[in-house]
Short mmCIF file of C-alpha atoms in Angstrom, two decimals:
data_model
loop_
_atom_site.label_atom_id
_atom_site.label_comp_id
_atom_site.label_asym_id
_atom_site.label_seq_id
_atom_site.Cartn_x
_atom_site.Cartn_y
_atom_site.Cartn_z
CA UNK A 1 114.15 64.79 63.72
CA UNK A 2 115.90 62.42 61.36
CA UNK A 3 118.49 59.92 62.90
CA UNK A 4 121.38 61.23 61.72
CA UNK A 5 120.86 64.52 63.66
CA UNK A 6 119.30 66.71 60.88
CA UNK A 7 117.59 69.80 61.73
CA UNK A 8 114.15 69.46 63.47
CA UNK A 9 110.88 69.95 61.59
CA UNK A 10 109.34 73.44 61.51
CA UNK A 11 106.09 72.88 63.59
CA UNK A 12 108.83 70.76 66.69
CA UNK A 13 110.81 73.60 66.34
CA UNK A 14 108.08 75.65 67.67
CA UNK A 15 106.47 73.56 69.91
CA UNK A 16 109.70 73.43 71.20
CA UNK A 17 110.94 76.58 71.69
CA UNK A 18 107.03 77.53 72.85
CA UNK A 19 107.70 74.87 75.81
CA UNK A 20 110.93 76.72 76.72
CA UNK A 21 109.36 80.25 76.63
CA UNK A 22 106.62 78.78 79.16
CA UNK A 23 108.94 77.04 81.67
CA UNK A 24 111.10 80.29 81.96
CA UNK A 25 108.41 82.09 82.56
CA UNK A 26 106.74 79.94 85.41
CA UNK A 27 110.24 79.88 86.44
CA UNK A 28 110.44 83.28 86.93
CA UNK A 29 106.82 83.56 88.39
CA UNK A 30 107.89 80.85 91.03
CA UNK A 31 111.46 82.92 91.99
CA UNK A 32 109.49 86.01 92.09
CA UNK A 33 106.85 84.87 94.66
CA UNK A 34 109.36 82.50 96.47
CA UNK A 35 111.38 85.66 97.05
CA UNK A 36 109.94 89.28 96.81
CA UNK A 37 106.99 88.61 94.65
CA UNK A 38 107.59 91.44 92.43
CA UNK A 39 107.39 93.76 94.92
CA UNK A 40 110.61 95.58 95.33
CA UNK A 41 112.34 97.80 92.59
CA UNK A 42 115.54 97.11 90.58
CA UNK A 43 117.46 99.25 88.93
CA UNK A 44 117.94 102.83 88.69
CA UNK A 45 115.65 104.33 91.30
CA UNK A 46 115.30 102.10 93.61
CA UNK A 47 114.91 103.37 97.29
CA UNK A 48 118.40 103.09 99.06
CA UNK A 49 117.87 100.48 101.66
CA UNK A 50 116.86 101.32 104.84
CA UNK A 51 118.23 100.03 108.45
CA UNK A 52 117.11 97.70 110.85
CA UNK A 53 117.59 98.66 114.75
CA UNK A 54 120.87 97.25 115.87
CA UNK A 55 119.34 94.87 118.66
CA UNK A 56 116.14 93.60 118.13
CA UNK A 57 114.56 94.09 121.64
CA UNK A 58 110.95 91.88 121.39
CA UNK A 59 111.63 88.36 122.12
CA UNK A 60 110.80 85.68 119.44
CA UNK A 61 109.46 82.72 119.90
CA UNK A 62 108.82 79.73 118.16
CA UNK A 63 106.24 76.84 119.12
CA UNK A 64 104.85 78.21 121.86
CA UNK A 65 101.93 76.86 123.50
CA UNK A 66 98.44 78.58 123.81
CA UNK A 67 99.25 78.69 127.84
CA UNK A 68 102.65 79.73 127.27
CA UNK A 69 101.43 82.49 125.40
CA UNK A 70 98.64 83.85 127.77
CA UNK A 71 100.73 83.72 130.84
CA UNK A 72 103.51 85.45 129.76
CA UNK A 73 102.29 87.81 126.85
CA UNK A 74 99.19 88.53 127.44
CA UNK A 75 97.65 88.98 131.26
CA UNK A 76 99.41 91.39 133.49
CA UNK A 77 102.39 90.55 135.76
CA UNK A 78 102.54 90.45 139.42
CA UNK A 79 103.98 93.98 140.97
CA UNK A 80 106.78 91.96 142.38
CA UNK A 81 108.21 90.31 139.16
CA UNK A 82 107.74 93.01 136.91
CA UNK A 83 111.09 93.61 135.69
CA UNK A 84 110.85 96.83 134.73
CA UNK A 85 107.75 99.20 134.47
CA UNK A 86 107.55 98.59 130.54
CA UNK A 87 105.98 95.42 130.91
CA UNK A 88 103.19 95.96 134.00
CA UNK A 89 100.38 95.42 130.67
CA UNK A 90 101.81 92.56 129.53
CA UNK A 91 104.14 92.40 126.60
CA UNK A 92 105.00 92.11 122.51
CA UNK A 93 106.61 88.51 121.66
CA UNK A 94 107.28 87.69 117.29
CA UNK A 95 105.76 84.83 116.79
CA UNK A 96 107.60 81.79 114.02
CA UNK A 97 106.30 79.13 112.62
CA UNK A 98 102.77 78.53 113.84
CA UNK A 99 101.10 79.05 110.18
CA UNK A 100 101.63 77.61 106.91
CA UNK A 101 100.99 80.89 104.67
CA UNK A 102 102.61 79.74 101.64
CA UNK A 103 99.61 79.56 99.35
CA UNK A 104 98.32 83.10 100.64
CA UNK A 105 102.01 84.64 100.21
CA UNK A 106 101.65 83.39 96.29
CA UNK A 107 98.84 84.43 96.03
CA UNK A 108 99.87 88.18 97.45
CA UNK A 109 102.39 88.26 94.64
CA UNK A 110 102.44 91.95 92.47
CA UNK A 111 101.18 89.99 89.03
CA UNK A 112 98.81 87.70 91.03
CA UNK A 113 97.14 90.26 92.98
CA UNK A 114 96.52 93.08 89.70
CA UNK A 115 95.32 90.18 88.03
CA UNK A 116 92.71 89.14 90.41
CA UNK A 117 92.06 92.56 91.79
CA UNK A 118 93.89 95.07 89.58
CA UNK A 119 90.52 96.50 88.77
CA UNK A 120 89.03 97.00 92.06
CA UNK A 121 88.57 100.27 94.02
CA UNK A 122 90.08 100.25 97.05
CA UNK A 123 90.35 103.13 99.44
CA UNK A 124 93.65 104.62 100.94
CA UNK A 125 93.90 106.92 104.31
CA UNK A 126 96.76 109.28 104.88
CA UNK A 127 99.45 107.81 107.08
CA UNK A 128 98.78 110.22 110.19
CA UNK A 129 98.18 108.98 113.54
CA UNK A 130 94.36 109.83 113.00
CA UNK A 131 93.96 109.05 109.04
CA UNK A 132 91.46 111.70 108.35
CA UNK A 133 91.47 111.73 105.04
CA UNK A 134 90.25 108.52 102.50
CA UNK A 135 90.81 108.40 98.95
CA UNK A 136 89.09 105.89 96.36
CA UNK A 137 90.82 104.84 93.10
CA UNK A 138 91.31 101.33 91.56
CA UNK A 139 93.99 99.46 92.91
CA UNK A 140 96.13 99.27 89.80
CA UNK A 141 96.73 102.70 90.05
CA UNK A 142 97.72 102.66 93.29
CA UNK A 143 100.11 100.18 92.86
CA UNK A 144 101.63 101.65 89.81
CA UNK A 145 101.62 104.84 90.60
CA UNK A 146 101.24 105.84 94.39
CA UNK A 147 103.47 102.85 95.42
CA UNK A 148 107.11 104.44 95.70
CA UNK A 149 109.56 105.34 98.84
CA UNK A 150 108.18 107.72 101.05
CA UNK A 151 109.77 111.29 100.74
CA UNK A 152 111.11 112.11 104.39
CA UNK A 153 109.90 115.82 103.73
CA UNK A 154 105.97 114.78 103.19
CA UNK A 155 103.73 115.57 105.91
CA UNK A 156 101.33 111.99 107.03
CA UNK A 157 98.09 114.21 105.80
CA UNK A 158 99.90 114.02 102.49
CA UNK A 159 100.92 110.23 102.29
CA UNK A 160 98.86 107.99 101.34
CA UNK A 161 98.06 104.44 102.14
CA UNK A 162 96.63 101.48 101.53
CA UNK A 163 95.68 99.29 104.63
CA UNK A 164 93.07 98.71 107.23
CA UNK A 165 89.81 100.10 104.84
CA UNK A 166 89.45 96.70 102.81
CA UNK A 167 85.95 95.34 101.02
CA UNK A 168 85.81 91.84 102.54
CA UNK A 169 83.32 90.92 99.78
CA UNK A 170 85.39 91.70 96.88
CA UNK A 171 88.72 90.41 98.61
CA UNK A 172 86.88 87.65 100.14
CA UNK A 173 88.59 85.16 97.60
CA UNK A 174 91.84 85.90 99.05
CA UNK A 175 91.30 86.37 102.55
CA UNK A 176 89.85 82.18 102.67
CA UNK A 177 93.36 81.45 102.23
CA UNK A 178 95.04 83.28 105.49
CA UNK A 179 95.26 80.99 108.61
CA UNK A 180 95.74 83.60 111.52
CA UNK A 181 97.94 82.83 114.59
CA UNK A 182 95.69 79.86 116.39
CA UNK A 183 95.30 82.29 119.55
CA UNK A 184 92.28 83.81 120.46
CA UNK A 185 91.53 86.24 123.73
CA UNK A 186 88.63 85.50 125.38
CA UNK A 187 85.61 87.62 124.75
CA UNK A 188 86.99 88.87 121.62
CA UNK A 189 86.37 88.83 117.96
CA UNK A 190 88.74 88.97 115.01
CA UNK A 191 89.17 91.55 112.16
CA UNK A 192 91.30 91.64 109.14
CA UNK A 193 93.31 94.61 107.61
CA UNK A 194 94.92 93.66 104.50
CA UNK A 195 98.15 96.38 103.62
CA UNK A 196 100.85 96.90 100.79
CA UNK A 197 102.63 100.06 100.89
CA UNK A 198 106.34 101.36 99.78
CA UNK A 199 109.86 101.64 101.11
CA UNK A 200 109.73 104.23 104.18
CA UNK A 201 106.14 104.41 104.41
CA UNK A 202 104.30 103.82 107.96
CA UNK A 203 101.91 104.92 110.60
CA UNK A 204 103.40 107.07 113.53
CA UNK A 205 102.27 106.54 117.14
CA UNK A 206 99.07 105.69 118.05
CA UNK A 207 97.17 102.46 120.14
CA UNK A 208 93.99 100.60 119.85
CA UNK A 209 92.95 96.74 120.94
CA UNK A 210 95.19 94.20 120.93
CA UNK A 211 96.18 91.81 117.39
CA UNK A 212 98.72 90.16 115.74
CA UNK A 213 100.13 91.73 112.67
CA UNK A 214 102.12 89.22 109.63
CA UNK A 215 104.40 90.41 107.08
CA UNK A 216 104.24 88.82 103.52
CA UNK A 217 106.60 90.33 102.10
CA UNK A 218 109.43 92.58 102.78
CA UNK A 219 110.36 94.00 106.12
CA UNK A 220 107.99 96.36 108.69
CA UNK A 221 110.34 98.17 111.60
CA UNK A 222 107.93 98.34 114.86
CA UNK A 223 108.44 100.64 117.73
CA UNK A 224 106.38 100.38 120.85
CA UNK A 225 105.72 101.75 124.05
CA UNK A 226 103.73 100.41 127.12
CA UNK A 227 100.50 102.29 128.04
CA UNK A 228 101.85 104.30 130.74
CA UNK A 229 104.65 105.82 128.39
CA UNK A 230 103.15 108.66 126.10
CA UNK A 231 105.38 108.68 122.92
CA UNK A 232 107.36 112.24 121.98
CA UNK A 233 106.03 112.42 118.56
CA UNK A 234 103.90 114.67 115.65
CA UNK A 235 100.74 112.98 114.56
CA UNK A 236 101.38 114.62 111.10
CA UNK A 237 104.93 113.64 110.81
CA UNK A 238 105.39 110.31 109.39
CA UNK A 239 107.74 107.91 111.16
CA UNK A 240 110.51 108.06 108.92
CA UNK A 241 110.55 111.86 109.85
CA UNK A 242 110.62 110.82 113.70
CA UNK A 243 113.31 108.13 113.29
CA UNK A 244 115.42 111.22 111.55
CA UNK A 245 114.67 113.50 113.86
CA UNK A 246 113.31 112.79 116.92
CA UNK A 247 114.62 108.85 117.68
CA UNK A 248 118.71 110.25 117.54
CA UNK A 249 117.67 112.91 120.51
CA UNK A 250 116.03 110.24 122.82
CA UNK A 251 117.86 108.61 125.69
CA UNK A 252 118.59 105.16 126.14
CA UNK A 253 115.92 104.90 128.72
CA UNK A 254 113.76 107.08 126.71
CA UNK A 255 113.61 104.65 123.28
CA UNK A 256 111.05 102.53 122.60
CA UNK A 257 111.12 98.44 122.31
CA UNK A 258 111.72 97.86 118.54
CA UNK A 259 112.26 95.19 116.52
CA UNK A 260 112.12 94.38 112.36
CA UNK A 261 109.23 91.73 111.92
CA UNK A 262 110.97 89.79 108.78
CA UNK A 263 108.59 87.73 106.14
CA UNK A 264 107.01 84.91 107.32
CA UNK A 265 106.76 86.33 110.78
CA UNK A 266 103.80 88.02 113.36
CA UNK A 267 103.79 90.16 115.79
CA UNK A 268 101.62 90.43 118.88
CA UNK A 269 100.61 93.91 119.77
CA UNK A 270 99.42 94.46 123.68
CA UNK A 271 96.07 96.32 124.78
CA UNK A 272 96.56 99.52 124.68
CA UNK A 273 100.00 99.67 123.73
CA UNK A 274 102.00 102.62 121.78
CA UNK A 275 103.44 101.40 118.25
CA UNK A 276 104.95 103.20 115.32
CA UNK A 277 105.89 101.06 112.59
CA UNK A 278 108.19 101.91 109.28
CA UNK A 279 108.48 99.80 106.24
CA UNK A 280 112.12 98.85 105.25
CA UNK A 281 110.94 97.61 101.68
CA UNK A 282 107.65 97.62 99.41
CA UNK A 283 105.84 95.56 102.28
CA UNK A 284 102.75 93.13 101.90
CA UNK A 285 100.95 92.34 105.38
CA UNK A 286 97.91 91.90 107.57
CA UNK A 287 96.44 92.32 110.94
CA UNK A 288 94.10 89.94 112.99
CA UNK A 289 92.45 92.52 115.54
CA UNK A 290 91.12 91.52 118.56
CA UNK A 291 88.38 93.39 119.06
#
C-alpha cells in the first residue's frame, strides 16, 4: 500500500480479505464446538424446548476418591442405615470433573463427525425397551434426515436410533480419544456405546449391568428406579409418551429418582437398576459398561 494511504494492490486485497474469510470461519467452527457443536436447530422449526425435573434428586459429586466412590455408590448398605428402601443396591451419584474430554467433544462436533464418518454405515434400533428391530444406512443420512424431535404420538417400534450397535473398527479413530471415568469394578470389563439422537428421543424402562454414561453435548433427562421397584410403563411407548402420560398420575412416593445429566457430566448407573432416559436437546453421548 503506498504511504500516503492509497488503495491496496489487487493480489493484498485478496490475500487479505481470503485471511478474513478463514479466521471467521475457524471462528465459527471453534463457537460451534465450544458450545453445541452444530447440533441443535435454529430457526423456524426448531423443537420447543423441553423441561428439566424441578429438583434434581441424584447427588453430584465432584473429586471423589476411588474409595469414596465404592463405599457409598457402589456395594450395598447395611439394613440398619439404609435410609430408605430405594437405596438397599447401592445408588446413582453424577460424576464432575474427573476427565478432560475436550479434544473428544471437538471432535464429536456435527461437521467433524460427517466429515470423518459421514460415509459410514451405521446401524440404528428402535427406541423400545427391547430394540427389536435394526436398520443399516450411512450415517449422513441419519443425521440429516432421521435426526429431528421425536413425535410424542410415535410408537418406540417406530423410532429410530442411533446408539449402543457401533463398529469399533471403523470408529476406532475416535473412540482413542475418550478417557472414561478412572473407576473400574472388580471382575469386570468395559464396553463402549457411542449415541447421537434428537430432541425428545430416548429409551423407556429397562436394566442391565452397571456403567457410567457422559453427555457431549446437549442435555439427557434420567429416571431410575432401584431393583426391587418394577416401573409402571409400555415397552412400546417411548418416554416422552410416559412423562405425558403416565409420570403426572404417579404419586410422590411412586416417582422415580431423576435428574438432567448436563454436558460435560457422567452418570453412574447401579446393577440392576431401572432407568428411562429422555433427551432435552439433539444429544451426543456414550456409555462405559461394566460388564
Amino acid at each position: 500500500m503506498p504511504r500516503g494511504g492509497g488503495l491496496m494492490a489487487p493480489g493484498a486485497r485478496l490475500r487479505f480479505l481470503l485471511a478474513v474469510w478463514t479466521l471467521a470461519v475457524l471462528a465459527r467452527r471453534s463457537a460451534g464446538e465450544a458450545g453445541d457443536g452444530g447440533w441443535q436447530r435454529r430457526g423456524p422449526g426448531a423443537p420447543a424446548a423441553l423441561a428439566e425435573e424441578q429438583r434434581c434428586a441424584v447427588e453430584r459429586r465432584a473429586d471423589l476418591s476411588y474409595s469414596e466412590f465404592v463405599q457409598q455408590y457402589v456395594r450395598p448398605l447395611p439394613l440398619a442405615t439404609r435410609p430408605t428402601p430405594h437405596y438397599a443396591f447401592s445408588r446413582p451419584v453424577i460424576l464432575q470433573g474427573l476427565t478432560d474430554n475436550s479434544r473428544f467433544r471437538a471432535l464429536c462436533s456435527r461437521e467433524r463427525l460427517l466429515d470423518s464418518f459421514g460415509d459410514n454405515v451405521v446401524r440404528l434400533s428402535t427406541a423400545n425397551t427391547y430394540s427389536y428391530r435394526k436398520v443399516d444406512l450411512p450415517f449422513q443420512e441419519y443425521v440429516e434426515h432421521l435426526l429431528y424431535p421425536q413425535d410424542p404420538t410415535s410408537l418406540g417400534n417406530d423410532t429410530l436410533y442411533f446408539f449402543g450397535d457401533n463398529n469399533f473398527s471403523e470408529w476406532a479413530s475416535l473412540f482413542q480419544h475418550y478417557s472414561p471415568p478412572p473407576f473400574s469394578l472388580l471382575g469386570t470389563t468395559t464396553a463402549y456405546s457411542f449415541g447421537i439422537a434428537g430432541a425428545g428421543s430416548g429409551v423407556p424402562f429397562h436394566w442391565h449391568g452397571p456403567g457410567f454414561s457422559e453427555v457431549i453435548y446437549g442435555r439427557k433427562r434420567w429416571f431410575l428406579y432401584p431393583p426391587e421397584k418394577t416401573p409402571e410403563f409400555h415397552p412400546n411407548k417411548t418416554t416422552l409418551a410416559w412423562l405425558q402420560d403416565v409420570y403426572p398420575t404417579l404419586t410422590s412416593s411412586a416417582r422415580p429418582l431423576e435428574c438432567t445429566v448436563q454436558a460435560g457430566e457422567v452418570l453412574y448407573f447401579p446393577d440392576r437398576w431401572w432407568h428411562a432416559t429422555l433427551n432435552l436437546d439433539t444429544s451426543v453421548f456414550i456409555s462405559t459398561f461394566l460388564s
